[in-house]
mmCIF file of C-alpha atoms in Angstrom:
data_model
loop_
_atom_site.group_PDB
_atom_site.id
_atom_site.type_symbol
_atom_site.label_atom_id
_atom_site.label_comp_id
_atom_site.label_asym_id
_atom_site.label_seq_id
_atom_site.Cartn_x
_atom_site.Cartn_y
_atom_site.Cartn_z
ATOM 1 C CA UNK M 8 9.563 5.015 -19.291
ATOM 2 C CA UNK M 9 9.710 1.584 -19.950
ATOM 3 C CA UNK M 10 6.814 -0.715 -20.920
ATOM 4 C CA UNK M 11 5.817 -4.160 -19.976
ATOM 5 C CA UNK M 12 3.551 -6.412 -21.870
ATOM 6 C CA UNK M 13 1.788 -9.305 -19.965
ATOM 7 C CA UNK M 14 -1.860 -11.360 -20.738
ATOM 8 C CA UNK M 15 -4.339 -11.107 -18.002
ATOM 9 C CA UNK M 16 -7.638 -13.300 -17.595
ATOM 10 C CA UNK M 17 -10.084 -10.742 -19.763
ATOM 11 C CA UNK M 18 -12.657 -11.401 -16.867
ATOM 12 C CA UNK M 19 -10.323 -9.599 -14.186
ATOM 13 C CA UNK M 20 -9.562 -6.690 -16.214
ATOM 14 C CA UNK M 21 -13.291 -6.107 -17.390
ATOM 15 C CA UNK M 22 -14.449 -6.433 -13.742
ATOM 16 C CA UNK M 23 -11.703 -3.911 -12.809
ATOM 17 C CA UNK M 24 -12.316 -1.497 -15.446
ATOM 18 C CA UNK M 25 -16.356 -1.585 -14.117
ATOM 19 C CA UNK M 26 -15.337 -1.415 -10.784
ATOM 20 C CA UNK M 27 -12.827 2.155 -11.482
ATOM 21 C CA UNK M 28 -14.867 3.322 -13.871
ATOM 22 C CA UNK M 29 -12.734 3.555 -16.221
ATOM 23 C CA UNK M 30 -12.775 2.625 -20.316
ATOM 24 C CA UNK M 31 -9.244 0.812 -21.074
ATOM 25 C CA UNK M 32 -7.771 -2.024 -19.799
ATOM 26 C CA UNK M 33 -4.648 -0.351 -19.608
ATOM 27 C CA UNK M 34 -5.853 2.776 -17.246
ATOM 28 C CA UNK M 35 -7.179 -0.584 -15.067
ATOM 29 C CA UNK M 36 -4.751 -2.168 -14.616
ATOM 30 C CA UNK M 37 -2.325 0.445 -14.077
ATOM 31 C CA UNK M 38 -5.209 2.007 -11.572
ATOM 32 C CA UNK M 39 -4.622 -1.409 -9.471
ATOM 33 C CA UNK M 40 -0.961 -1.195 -9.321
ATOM 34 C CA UNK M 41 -0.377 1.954 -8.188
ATOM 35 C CA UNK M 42 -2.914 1.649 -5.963
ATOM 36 C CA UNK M 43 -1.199 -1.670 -4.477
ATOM 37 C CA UNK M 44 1.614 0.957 -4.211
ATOM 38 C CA UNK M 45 0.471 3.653 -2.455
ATOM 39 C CA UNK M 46 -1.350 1.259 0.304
ATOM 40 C CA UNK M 47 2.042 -0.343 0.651
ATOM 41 C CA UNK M 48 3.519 3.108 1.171
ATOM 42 C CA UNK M 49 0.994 3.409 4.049
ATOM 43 C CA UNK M 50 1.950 0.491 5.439
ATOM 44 C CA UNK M 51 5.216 1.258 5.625
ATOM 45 C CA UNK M 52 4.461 4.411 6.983
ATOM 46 C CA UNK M 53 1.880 3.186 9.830
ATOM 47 C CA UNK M 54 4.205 0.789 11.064
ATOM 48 C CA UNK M 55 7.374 3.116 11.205
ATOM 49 C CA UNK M 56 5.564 5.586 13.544
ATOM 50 C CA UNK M 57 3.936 2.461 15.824
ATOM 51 C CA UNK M 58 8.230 1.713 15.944
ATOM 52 C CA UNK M 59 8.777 5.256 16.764
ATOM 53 C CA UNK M 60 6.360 5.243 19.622
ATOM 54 C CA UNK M 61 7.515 2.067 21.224
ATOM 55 C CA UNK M 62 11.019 3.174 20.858
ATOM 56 C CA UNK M 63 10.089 6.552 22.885
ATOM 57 C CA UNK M 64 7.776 4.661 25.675
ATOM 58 C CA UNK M 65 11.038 2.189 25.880
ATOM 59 C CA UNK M 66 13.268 5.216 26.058
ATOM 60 C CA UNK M 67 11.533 6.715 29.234
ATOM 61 C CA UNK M 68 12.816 6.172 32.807
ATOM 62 C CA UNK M 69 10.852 3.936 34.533
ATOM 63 C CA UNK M 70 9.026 5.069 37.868
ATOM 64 C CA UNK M 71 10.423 2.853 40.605
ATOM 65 C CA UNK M 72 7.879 0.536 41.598
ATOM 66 C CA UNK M 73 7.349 -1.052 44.891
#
């Protein structure tokens, strides 16, 4: 796997690692990304079936009105 080094504001990370309970800056901030992930993943997911139910109300006949 390949690795990435960036600099972060200490303060974030420090508050983060309190925060996930966790010991090294590393485990935080890899905590926040995939969490960033997985809530875009259930995004994505939330608004594909919202499309899927619109798509099936659209796809119903219509009751003649009158």
């Amino acid at each position: 796997m390949a690795k990435v080094n960036i600099s972060l504001d200490a303060e974030l990370v420090v508050e983060v690692m309190v925060l996930a309970g966790v010991g090294s800056p590393q485990d935080a901030v890899e905590l926040v990304v995939r969490d960033y992930i997985a809530r875009g993943h259930r995004t994505e997911a939330r608004s594909e079936l919202k499309e899927q139910g619109l798509r099936e109300v659209d796809a119903r006949p219509q009751e003649p009105q009158g």
